[in-house]
Each structure stands twice: as structure tokens, then as C-alpha cells.
Coordinates of C-alpha atoms and ligand atoms in Angstrom, one line a residue:
M1 CA -30.3 123.8 -6.8
L2 CA -32.7 121.0 -6.3
I3 CA -34.0 121.2 -2.7
V4 CA -36.1 118.7 -0.8
Q5 CA -38.0 120.3 2.0
K6 CA -40.0 118.3 4.6
Y7 CA -42.6 120.0 6.9
G8 CA -43.6 118.1 10.0
G9 CA -47.0 118.0 11.7
T10 CA -46.9 121.3 13.7
S11 CA -45.5 123.1 10.6
V12 CA -48.7 122.1 8.7
G13 CA -50.9 121.9 11.8
T14 CA -53.5 124.5 10.7
L15 CA -54.7 126.0 7.4
E16 CA -52.8 129.2 8.4
R17 CA -49.7 127.2 8.9
I18 CA -50.1 125.5 5.5
D19 CA -50.4 129.0 4.0
E20 CA -47.1 130.0 5.8
V21 CA -45.4 126.9 4.4
A22 CA -46.6 127.8 0.9
K23 CA -44.9 131.2 1.3
R24 CA -41.7 129.6 2.4
V25 CA -41.7 127.2 -0.5
I26 CA -42.4 130.0 -2.9
S27 CA -39.6 132.1 -1.6
A28 CA -37.1 129.2 -2.2
K29 CA -38.6 128.7 -5.6
K30 CA -38.3 132.3 -6.5
K31 CA -34.5 132.1 -5.9
G32 CA -34.4 129.8 -8.9
N33 CA -34.4 126.4 -7.1
D34 CA -36.4 123.3 -8.0
L35 CA -38.5 122.3 -5.1
V36 CA -39.8 118.9 -3.9
V37 CA -41.8 119.2 -0.7
I38 CA -42.6 116.3 1.6
V39 CA -45.4 116.8 4.2
S40 CA -46.6 115.1 7.3
A41 CA -50.2 114.9 8.5
M42 CA -51.5 117.9 10.5
S43 CA -50.3 117.5 14.1
G44 CA -52.4 115.1 16.1
E45 CA -54.0 113.7 13.0
T46 CA -52.2 110.3 13.0
N47 CA -52.9 109.8 16.7
K48 CA -56.5 110.6 16.1
L49 CA -56.8 108.1 13.3
I50 CA -55.3 105.4 15.5
E51 CA -57.8 106.2 18.3
W52 CA -60.6 106.0 15.8
A53 CA -59.5 102.5 14.7
E54 CA -59.2 101.5 18.4
Y55 CA -62.8 102.5 18.9
F56 CA -63.7 99.4 16.8
S57 CA -60.9 97.0 17.6
K58 CA -58.1 96.6 20.2
N59 CA -56.0 94.9 17.5
P60 CA -56.9 96.3 14.1
N61 CA -55.6 94.8 10.9
D62 CA -52.2 96.3 9.9
R63 CA -53.2 96.5 6.3
E64 CA -56.3 98.5 7.0
M65 CA -54.4 100.7 9.4
D66 CA -52.1 101.7 6.6
V67 CA -55.0 102.6 4.3
L68 CA -56.3 104.7 7.2
L69 CA -53.0 106.3 8.4
S70 CA -51.8 107.3 4.9
A71 CA -54.8 109.5 4.5
G72 CA -53.5 112.1 6.9
E73 CA -50.5 112.9 4.7
R74 CA -52.5 112.9 1.5
I75 CA -54.8 115.6 2.9
T76 CA -51.9 118.0 3.7
S77 CA -50.1 117.3 0.4
A78 CA -53.2 118.2 -1.6
L79 CA -53.9 121.3 0.5
L80 CA -50.4 122.6 0.1
A81 CA -50.5 122.0 -3.6
I82 CA -53.8 123.9 -3.8
A83 CA -52.4 126.7 -1.7
L84 CA -49.4 127.0 -4.0
S85 CA -51.5 127.1 -7.1
G86 CA -53.7 129.7 -5.5
K87 CA -50.6 131.9 -5.1
G88 CA -49.8 131.5 -8.8
F89 CA -47.2 128.7 -8.6
E90 CA -47.9 125.5 -10.5
A91 CA -47.8 122.6 -8.1
V92 CA -48.7 118.9 -8.2
A93 CA -49.6 116.6 -5.2
F94 CA -48.5 113.0 -5.2
S95 CA -49.4 110.2 -2.8
G96 CA -46.5 107.8 -2.0
R97 CA -47.6 105.5 -4.8
Q98 CA -47.8 108.3 -7.3
A99 CA -44.3 109.4 -6.3
G100 CA -42.9 105.9 -7.0
M101 CA -42.2 104.9 -3.4
I102 CA -41.9 101.1 -3.5
T103 CA -41.7 99.3 -0.1
D104 CA -41.8 95.8 1.3
E105 CA -45.1 94.6 2.6
F106 CA -44.5 94.9 6.4
H107 CA -47.5 97.0 7.1
T108 CA -47.2 99.9 9.6
K109 CA -43.4 99.6 9.5
A110 CA -42.5 99.1 5.9
K111 CA -39.0 99.5 4.5
I112 CA -38.3 101.4 1.3
E113 CA -37.1 99.0 -1.4
F114 CA -36.6 101.6 -4.1
I115 CA -38.0 104.8 -5.6
N116 CA -38.9 105.2 -9.2
P117 CA -38.8 109.0 -9.5
V118 CA -40.0 109.4 -13.1
A119 CA -43.2 111.2 -12.3
I120 CA -41.4 113.6 -9.9
K121 CA -38.7 114.3 -12.5
N122 CA -41.3 115.0 -15.2
A123 CA -43.2 117.4 -13.1
L124 CA -40.0 119.2 -12.1
K125 CA -39.1 119.5 -15.8
E126 CA -42.4 121.2 -16.4
G127 CA -41.4 123.7 -13.8
K128 CA -43.9 122.5 -11.2
I129 CA -43.4 122.3 -7.4
V130 CA -43.8 118.7 -6.4
V131 CA -45.6 118.1 -3.1
I132 CA -45.5 114.5 -1.8
A133 CA -47.4 112.8 1.0
G134 CA -44.7 111.5 3.4
F135 CA -44.7 108.4 5.6
Q136 CA -46.2 106.1 2.9
G137 CA -45.5 104.0 -0.1
I138 CA -46.9 101.0 -1.9
S139 CA -45.9 97.4 -1.8
K140 CA -45.2 95.3 -4.9
N141 CA -48.6 93.8 -4.7
G142 CA -50.2 97.2 -4.7
D143 CA -51.1 97.7 -1.1
V144 CA -50.6 101.1 0.7
T145 CA -47.9 100.9 3.3
T146 CA -46.6 103.3 6.0
L147 CA -43.1 103.6 7.2
G148 CA -43.4 103.7 11.0
R149 CA -44.0 106.7 13.3
G150 CA -42.1 109.8 12.3
G151 CA -41.6 108.3 8.9
S152 CA -42.0 111.4 6.8
D153 CA -38.4 112.3 7.7
L154 CA -37.4 109.0 6.0
S155 CA -39.5 109.8 3.0
A156 CA -37.7 113.1 2.6
V157 CA -34.2 111.7 2.9
A158 CA -35.0 108.8 0.6
I159 CA -36.5 111.1 -2.1
A160 CA -33.5 113.4 -1.7
G161 CA -31.3 110.4 -2.4
A162 CA -33.3 109.2 -5.4
L163 CA -33.2 112.7 -7.0
N164 CA -29.6 113.3 -6.0
A165 CA -30.8 116.6 -4.4
D166 CA -28.4 119.3 -3.3
L167 CA -30.0 119.8 0.0
C168 CA -32.6 118.1 2.3
E169 CA -34.2 120.5 4.8
I170 CA -36.3 119.1 7.7
Y171 CA -38.6 121.8 9.0
T172 CA -40.0 121.4 12.4
D173 CA -41.1 123.3 15.5
V174 CA -37.7 123.8 17.2
D175 CA -34.7 125.6 15.8
G176 CA -32.6 122.4 15.3
V177 CA -31.0 119.6 17.3
Y178 CA -30.4 120.6 20.9
T179 CA -28.2 119.0 23.6
T180 CA -31.5 117.6 24.9
D181 CA -35.2 118.1 24.3
P182 CA -35.7 121.9 24.8
R183 CA -39.2 121.2 26.1
I184 CA -37.8 119.3 29.0
E185 CA -34.7 121.4 29.7
P186 CA -35.1 125.1 28.7
K187 CA -31.3 125.5 29.2
A188 CA -30.6 123.0 26.4
R189 CA -28.3 124.5 23.8
K190 CA -28.8 124.3 20.0
L191 CA -26.0 122.6 18.2
D192 CA -24.7 124.2 14.9
K193 CA -23.7 120.7 13.7
I194 CA -23.7 117.1 14.8
S195 CA -22.3 114.0 13.3
Y196 CA -24.5 111.4 11.6
D197 CA -23.4 108.8 14.3
E198 CA -24.3 110.9 17.3
M199 CA -27.6 112.0 15.7
L200 CA -28.4 108.4 15.0
E201 CA -27.8 107.4 18.6
L202 CA -29.9 110.3 19.9
A203 CA -32.7 109.6 17.5
S204 CA -32.7 105.9 18.2
L205 CA -32.7 106.6 21.9
G206 CA -35.8 108.8 21.8
A207 CA -34.9 112.3 20.4
K208 CA -37.7 112.4 17.9
V209 CA -36.5 115.6 16.2
L210 CA -35.3 113.3 13.5
Q211 CA -36.5 109.8 12.9
N212 CA -33.6 107.3 13.4
R213 CA -34.0 105.5 10.0
S214 CA -33.8 108.8 8.2
V215 CA -30.5 109.6 9.8
E216 CA -29.2 106.1 9.0
L217 CA -30.1 106.6 5.3
A218 CA -28.7 110.1 5.2
K219 CA -25.4 108.8 6.4
K220 CA -25.4 105.9 3.9
L221 CA -26.3 108.2 1.0
N222 CA -24.2 111.1 2.4
I223 CA -27.1 113.5 2.1
N224 CA -26.7 117.2 3.0
L225 CA -29.2 117.3 5.9
V226 CA -30.3 120.3 7.8
T227 CA -33.0 120.5 10.5
R228 CA -34.5 123.9 11.3
S229 CA -37.7 125.7 12.3
S230 CA -40.5 126.6 10.0
F231 CA -41.6 129.3 12.5
N232 CA -38.6 131.6 12.1
N233 CA -35.5 132.1 9.9
N234 CA -32.9 131.0 12.4
E235 CA -30.0 128.8 11.1
G236 CA -30.7 125.2 11.9
T237 CA -28.4 122.2 12.7
L238 CA -26.3 120.6 10.0
I239 CA -26.0 116.8 10.2
I240 CA -22.6 115.9 8.8
G241 CA -20.0 113.2 8.5
E242 CA -17.7 114.4 11.2
T243 CA -17.6 117.3 13.6
K244 CA -14.3 118.5 15.1
M245 CA -15.6 119.3 18.5
E246 CA -12.5 118.9 20.5
G247 CA -13.1 118.4 24.2
A248 CA -16.9 117.7 23.8
I249 CA -17.2 114.4 25.5
V250 CA -21.0 114.2 25.9
S251 CA -23.0 115.8 23.1
G252 CA -26.6 115.1 24.2
I253 CA -29.1 113.4 26.5
A254 CA -32.2 111.6 25.2
L255 CA -35.4 110.4 26.9
D256 CA -37.4 107.5 25.5
R257 CA -40.9 107.3 27.0
N258 CA -42.0 104.5 24.7
Q259 CA -40.5 101.7 26.8
A260 CA -41.8 98.8 28.9
R261 CA -40.0 96.3 31.0
V262 CA -40.8 92.6 30.9
T263 CA -39.5 90.2 33.6
V264 CA -39.7 86.5 33.0
R265 CA -39.3 84.5 36.2
N266 CA -38.9 80.8 36.8
V267 CA -36.7 80.3 33.8
D268 CA -34.7 77.0 33.7
D269 CA -31.0 78.1 34.0
K270 CA -29.8 75.9 31.1
P271 CA -28.6 76.5 27.6
G272 CA -31.2 77.2 25.0
V273 CA -33.9 78.8 27.2
A274 CA -33.0 82.4 26.5
A275 CA -32.7 81.5 22.8
K276 CA -36.2 80.2 22.8
I277 CA -37.6 83.4 24.5
F278 CA -35.9 85.8 22.1
K279 CA -36.5 83.7 19.0
I280 CA -40.3 83.9 19.5
L281 CA -40.0 87.6 20.1
S282 CA -38.0 88.2 17.0
Q283 CA -40.4 86.0 14.9
K284 CA -43.2 88.3 16.0
E285 CA -41.0 91.3 15.0
I286 CA -40.8 92.7 18.5
N287 CA -37.9 95.0 19.1
V288 CA -36.2 93.9 22.2
D289 CA -33.7 96.4 23.6
M290 CA -32.0 96.1 27.0
I291 CA -31.6 92.5 28.4
I292 CA -30.4 91.4 31.8
Q293 CA -30.3 87.9 33.2
N294 CA -29.9 87.3 36.9
T295 CA -27.6 84.6 37.9
G296 CA -29.5 81.4 38.6
K297 CA -30.2 80.0 42.0
D298 CA -31.4 76.4 42.4
G299 CA -31.3 76.1 38.6
I300 CA -33.8 78.9 38.1
A301 CA -33.0 82.3 36.6
N302 CA -34.9 85.6 35.8
I303 CA -34.6 87.4 32.5
S304 CA -35.7 91.1 32.1
F305 CA -35.8 93.1 28.9
T306 CA -37.4 96.1 27.5
V307 CA -39.7 96.4 24.4
P308 CA -41.5 99.4 22.9
Q309 CA -44.7 100.1 24.9
N310 CA -47.0 99.5 21.9
E311 CA -45.5 96.0 21.5
L312 CA -45.9 94.9 25.1
D313 CA -49.2 93.1 24.7
K314 CA -47.8 91.3 21.7
A315 CA -44.7 90.3 23.6
I316 CA -46.6 88.9 26.6
D317 CA -48.9 86.9 24.2
A318 CA -45.9 85.5 22.5
L319 CA -44.3 84.4 25.7
N320 CA -47.5 82.9 27.1
G321 CA -47.8 81.0 23.8
L322 CA -44.6 79.1 24.5
G323 CA -46.5 77.1 27.1
E324 CA -43.6 77.2 29.6
N325 CA -43.9 77.4 33.3
F326 CA -42.8 81.1 33.3
S327 CA -44.2 83.8 35.5
I328 CA -44.3 87.0 33.5
E329 CA -44.4 90.5 34.9
S330 CA -44.4 93.8 33.1
D331 CA -44.1 97.5 33.9
S332 CA -44.9 100.3 31.5
E333 CA -44.1 103.0 34.1
I334 CA -40.5 103.2 33.1
V335 CA -38.4 105.4 30.7
K336 CA -35.0 105.2 29.2
V337 CA -32.5 108.0 29.8
S338 CA -29.4 108.0 27.6
I339 CA -26.2 110.0 27.4
V340 CA -24.6 110.1 24.0
G341 CA -21.2 111.3 22.8
V342 CA -18.4 110.1 20.5
G343 CA -15.9 111.6 22.9
M344 CA -16.9 109.0 25.5
K345 CA -14.8 106.4 23.7
S346 CA -11.6 107.9 25.0
H347 CA -12.6 109.1 28.4
S348 CA -13.2 107.3 31.6
G349 CA -15.5 108.3 34.5
I350 CA -18.4 109.3 32.3
A351 CA -20.6 106.4 33.5
S352 CA -19.7 106.8 37.2
K353 CA -20.6 110.5 37.0
A354 CA -24.1 109.6 35.6
F355 CA -24.6 107.0 38.3
E356 CA -23.5 109.4 41.1
T357 CA -25.7 112.2 39.7
L358 CA -28.8 110.0 39.8
A359 CA -27.9 108.6 43.2
Q360 CA -27.7 112.1 44.7
S361 CA -31.3 112.7 43.7
N362 CA -32.3 109.2 45.0
I363 CA -33.2 108.0 41.5
N364 CA -32.9 104.2 41.3
M365 CA -31.6 102.6 38.1
Q366 CA -33.4 99.5 37.2
M367 CA -31.3 98.5 34.2
I368 CA -28.1 99.9 32.6
S369 CA -26.5 99.3 29.2
T370 CA -23.5 100.9 27.6
S371 CA -21.7 101.1 24.3
E372 CA -18.7 103.0 23.1
I373 CA -20.7 106.1 22.6
R374 CA -23.7 105.9 24.9
I375 CA -24.9 105.0 28.4
S376 CA -28.6 104.1 28.8
M377 CA -30.4 103.8 32.1
I378 CA -34.0 102.6 32.9
V379 CA -35.7 104.6 35.6
E380 CA -39.2 105.0 37.0
A381 CA -41.2 107.2 34.5
K382 CA -41.9 109.9 37.0
Y383 CA -38.2 110.6 37.4
G384 CA -37.4 110.7 33.7
E385 CA -37.5 114.5 33.1
L386 CA -35.7 115.2 36.4
A387 CA -33.0 112.7 35.4
V388 CA -32.6 114.5 32.0
R389 CA -32.2 117.9 33.7
I390 CA -29.7 116.9 36.4
L391 CA -27.6 114.9 33.9
H392 CA -27.7 117.9 31.5
D393 CA -26.4 120.0 34.4
A394 CA -23.8 117.4 35.6
Y395 CA -22.1 117.3 32.1
E396 CA -22.5 121.1 31.8
L397 CA -24.2 120.8 28.4
D398 CA -25.6 124.3 28.6
K399 CA -22.0 125.8 28.5
Ligands
ADP1 P1 -42.3 117.1 13.4 O1 -43.7 117.0 13.6 O2 -41.8 118.4 12.8 O3 -41.7 115.9 12.7 P2 -41.4 116.1 16.0 O4 -42.4 116.3 17.1 O5 -41.4 114.7 15.4 O6 -41.6 117.2 14.9 O7 -40.0 116.4 16.5 C1 -39.7 117.7 17.0 C2 -39.7 117.6 18.6 O8 -38.6 116.8 19.0 C3 -39.4 118.9 19.3 O9 -40.6 119.6 19.4 C4 -38.8 118.5 20.6 O10 -39.7 118.5 21.7 C5 -38.4 117.0 20.3 N1 -37.0 116.8 20.7 C6 -36.5 115.7 21.4 N2 -35.2 115.7 21.6 C7 -34.8 116.8 20.9 C8 -33.5 117.4 20.7 N3 -32.3 116.8 21.2 N4 -33.4 118.5 20.0 C9 -34.5 119.1 19.5 N5 -35.7 118.6 19.6 C10 -35.9 117.5 20.4
LIG2 N1 -47.8 111.4 10.6 C1 -46.8 110.4 10.9 C2 -46.7 110.3 12.4 O1 -47.3 111.1 13.1 C3 -45.5 110.5 10.2 C4 -44.7 111.8 10.5 O2 -45.3 112.8 11.0 O3 -43.5 111.8 10.1 O4 -46.0 109.5 12.9
MG3 MG1 -41.2 113.9 13.4

């Protein structure tokens, strides 16, 4: 079998951990498999590099940020290859560029355009274990790019696709995908399997156990994806096309802490004004999420929406740049709590149960949005974890 394994930050967080990972890789290799291993930076490393850059500039250049951030993954890839060689197994470390990972030029959130896996395949043919720095690639004009936070998952899935691998294993610090973040709700239950669609919703709504774009790509390429722990040998969670979980209406709860709310007041209540606001935000590549507009009074309306916290300053600058008579308020002390489940399509009363549950604990919802398979609510940040726990209880997800 050709197996792609990905080890996240905590899995390679210390030299001892890298040694443990080397042993795990070797044990798979000894079973006769070909191994391609994608690694993240040591845990905390990427954040540390960002802080270092911010020491010098509030708004550092994205191109230089990519040169900086890609270094974290390169360090672990080299160390793991050296560890493997030290144990008598031939290994070669590749940066994103050396692995043939070609992206567009959108620095700090580049998209993969294609992978040219010749070097990987040649090394495999020579019997080597290939270790690749995740989270990075190279643009067509030769600049280093990174794929957005959590992007090593995407590197792994994309490489599994390019190599037509039999299996893609994502190793992390929990046993798999749970009904909610087990660090928030210890009663959370590990799922043996989950559908791509539900996983994609959970990941997009803040469950960072898998990066959302990696799930999207896994679905598109129909990759055999498993997430499991690198700290034990427990079975993980299989992410598959469809699960036949009769009766399971809600499959999980997600918490997204990276949200901020913007309210634009004093907006003329006439056609074209909202278009103008959201056009400038999209031109600046700001990801707008929930939007509500209050019905106008005296020809004046208010529009509120959410953006990722790290894009808040950029959003406010963009709106101020419009030169309109808006008054702009923002609030970063909010979180988004979401309930996800494909079974919700055919059941009523799911939303009202969520609203009642929050009301009983006196938690106010500032914004609500729904789709066929999810309900999202914006609440004050200090109530986020409590909301997750009481909703987990209300839908009996521990059962
Ligand atoms: P890695 O560094 O291995 O990529 P991450 O920190 O990105 O790991 O993702 C793993 C973390 O995701 C877990 O430690 C857990 O706290 C969090 N998490 C959030 N939601 C879930 C969930 N539904 N199931 C499992 N883990 C979750
Ligand atoms: N090191 C990067 C991050 O922290 C990528 C990853 O770990 O997947 O976001
Ligand atoms: Mg991750």
C-alpha cells in the first residue's frame, strides 16, 4: 500500500515526539508499505513566528510572512528525515517546492493549482521514506507560499490525491472526530465514522481537528481519510461518503472563536448600498459570514455581519475608505456556536430546541443563521463553552 501520513504540531512538538513519530513511520514501513509523511511545524512555532513578525510591524508584508512561516515545517521535515536515517531507514526531506506543490500567488492563503510529484515518486522508487514540509508551496513566479492556518492537512490530502495513495492518515492529539471538542466537553463521544459533508460543516464552523479545505478536497477526490491519535493505537475516525446513522439527527457541535462582529449604522435604505459594502470587502478578500440587515426607519438601516477576527482591522479600514457617512462599530468578544447534522433536513424542532436551551441559561443570541444541515448562533464569547456543553446535553450527544 501507498500510505500518506500527516503529523500535526503536538505530534511533532518535541524532539522526543519526533522520535516517536519516526518509530510509528518505521512500523508502517516494515509492513511493506510505501510511506509519504507530511509534517506540521512543532506546536506553537507558527504562532511564535507570527509574534516575532508583529514585533517589527503591525501589518507585515504577506510575501515575507510566507518566507518566515514556511520555515517551521521545513525544520520538522528535516529533523524527522534525520531521525529516520538514524534508525537505519533511508529518508529524504522535501520543502513544498521540492515536492512539486504549485500554488497561486495569494500569500498566506494560497490555493494549490497542481502537484508535480516526480521527485516524490522517484524517491519512493528508490525505497526511501519521503518526508514533506506541510502548509507550503511555491507560486509560478517562484515565491514561497503558505496555505492558510491548519494547512498541513490540505497538503496531505492533496499529495494523497496526486499519488493516488491507498490511505491518508491524519495523526493528531485526540483519538479522532468527536461530537464536539473533547477539551470543552469531556463527555463528547468519538465517532467511528462521519460523512464528508458533516465533517466539512464542522470543520468550516470551527472544529479544527481537520482543516475545512482538506475535507472539501478529500470529498472531491474521494480520498480514504482517517483521523487518529499519534499518542496511542486506538482506532480513529473514518471520513467517508455516506454514513447510515439512522436516527442521528444532530452529529456534532462546533465552536468558532475566531469571529468578530461589525455593525454599520446610518446606511441609506436604498438599492445598491449593501452591494457597495460587500463588494469592497470581497475585493479585499475578507471572508464575510453571517449578515443581518435591520429594517430601515426614516430611510436609514443598520447592517451587521461577522468576519474572521484577524481580518477585522482590514474590514474596518475598507469600510472607512468608502468615504460614506457610516458609523462603524465592532465587537471581537463574540463566538459562533453551531449545531451540525444531515438528519436535520427531515426533522423539525431542532432549532427551537437550541433557542430554548440557550434561553434557559440566559444566553442571548446576537445573530442566527441556518442551512439545511446546520444552525449557527453568535453569542458573547464568555458563554461560548457553556453553550457548547448545554447544547451537547440537550441533543444527548453523549448517548
Ligand atoms: P494538529 O496540530 O494535529 O493539526 P489541531 O490542534 O489542529 O491538531 O486539531 C486538533 C484539536 O482539534 C484537538 O486537540 C481538539 O481540541 C480540537 N477539536 C475541535 N473540535 C473537535 C472535534 N469535534 N473532535 C475532535 N477534536 C476537536
Ligand atoms: N503550522 C501551520 C499552522 O499552525 C499549519 C499546520 O499546522 O497545519 O497553522
Ligand atoms: Mg491542525
